[in-house]
Every structure is written in structure tokens, then in C-alpha cells.
Amino acid sequence: MTMTDRSNEQADPRGAIKDPNEWVTGDEPPTAAQESYLATLAREADAELPDDLTKAEASKRIDELQAETGRGQ
């Protein structure tokens, strides 16, 4: 495959996205980026966030708050 062939392929953006429940690292604490974005979304949505979210739970909450605030569409 040449470089030109690869640039013409259309990757399925959903193909690499796993359900957070299937993440190997889902039980770990949220990343700094997740915590920061969650804080921003929570402020905008006037929502409370639990202190003990896992990485997977943070991802799901981000999706929920994005829907509430209209971000990420």
C-alpha cells in the first residue's frame, strides 16, 4: 500500500471507540484531562460531581454533561 492509498481510505471513527465498561484501565482514577473537563462541564450544567469517580465513570459522566450543555456535538 502506498502513501496515496492510505490517504484515500476512510476510517470509521466509531471503530476504535470502546465502551468504558470494557476498558482495562476503567477502574483507575480519572486522568487530569478528564477531571479538568468534568469540572468545566459541571460548572456549566450546575451539576455536582462525586469525588470518587473512576476513569470509566468519568467518561460516562462527560458524555452525559456534554448532552446537557450542548458541548461535543
Short mmCIF file of C-alpha atoms in Angstrom, two decimals:
data_model
loop_
_atom_site.label_atom_id
_atom_site.label_comp_id
_atom_site.label_asym_id
_atom_site.label_seq_id
_atom_site.Cartn_x
_atom_site.Cartn_y
_atom_site.Cartn_z
CA MET A 1 0.00 0.00 0.00
CA THR A 2 1.40 3.36 -0.92
CA MET A 3 1.04 6.58 0.97
CA THR A 4 -1.55 7.72 -1.55
CA ASP A 5 -3.65 4.60 -0.98
CA ARG A 6 -3.74 5.20 2.77
CA SER A 7 -4.78 8.81 2.45
CA ASN A 8 -7.80 7.81 0.36
CA GLU A 9 -9.14 5.37 2.97
CA GLN A 10 -12.00 6.49 5.16
CA ALA A 11 -11.51 5.25 8.71
CA ASP A 12 -14.60 4.51 10.75
CA PRO A 13 -14.31 6.94 13.68
CA ARG A 14 -16.51 4.69 15.84
CA GLY A 15 -14.39 1.62 15.11
CA ALA A 16 -11.77 2.41 17.74
CA ILE A 17 -14.19 3.56 20.42
CA LYS A 18 -14.78 1.06 23.21
CA ASP A 19 -17.50 1.12 25.80
CA PRO A 20 -15.93 2.46 29.02
CA ASN A 21 -17.22 -0.67 30.79
CA GLU A 22 -14.77 -2.67 28.65
CA TRP A 23 -11.70 -0.53 29.40
CA VAL A 24 -8.85 -2.41 31.04
CA THR A 25 -7.95 0.75 32.96
CA GLY A 26 -11.55 1.78 33.66
CA ASP A 27 -11.22 1.27 37.42
CA GLU A 28 -8.27 3.66 37.67
CA PRO A 29 -8.74 7.27 38.80
CA PRO A 30 -9.73 9.76 36.09
CA THR A 31 -6.99 11.41 34.08
CA ALA A 32 -6.10 15.04 34.76
CA ALA A 33 -7.71 15.98 31.43
CA GLN A 34 -10.95 14.20 32.38
CA GLU A 35 -11.03 15.92 35.78
CA SER A 36 -10.46 19.33 34.24
CA TYR A 37 -13.10 18.89 31.53
CA LEU A 38 -15.57 17.44 34.02
CA ALA A 39 -15.12 20.47 36.28
CA THR A 40 -15.82 22.79 33.34
CA LEU A 41 -18.89 20.82 32.24
CA ALA A 42 -20.22 20.55 35.81
CA ARG A 43 -19.94 24.32 36.27
CA GLU A 44 -21.80 24.93 33.01
CA ALA A 45 -24.51 22.39 33.88
CA ASP A 46 -24.68 23.44 37.53
CA ALA A 47 -24.07 19.79 38.42
CA GLU A 48 -22.38 18.09 41.35
CA LEU A 49 -19.60 15.57 40.82
CA PRO A 50 -18.70 12.75 43.21
CA ASP A 51 -15.10 12.72 44.41
CA ASP A 52 -14.56 9.02 43.79
CA LEU A 53 -15.26 8.60 40.07
CA THR A 54 -13.27 6.02 38.13
CA LYS A 55 -11.85 6.71 34.69
CA ALA A 56 -14.76 4.83 33.08
CA GLU A 57 -17.37 6.62 35.22
CA ALA A 58 -15.77 9.97 34.38
CA SER A 59 -16.04 9.19 30.68
CA LYS A 60 -19.74 8.35 31.00
CA ARG A 61 -20.38 11.50 33.07
CA ILE A 62 -18.59 13.59 30.45
CA ASP A 63 -20.94 12.19 27.81
CA GLU A 64 -23.97 12.98 29.98
CA LEU A 65 -22.84 16.52 30.75
CA GLN A 66 -21.94 17.18 27.12
CA ALA A 67 -25.52 16.28 26.22
CA GLU A 68 -26.86 18.60 28.93
CA THR A 69 -24.66 21.54 27.95
CA GLY A 70 -24.73 21.03 24.19
CA ARG A 71 -20.94 20.60 24.04
CA GLY A 72 -19.29 17.90 21.98
CA GLN A 73 -21.97 17.70 19.33
#
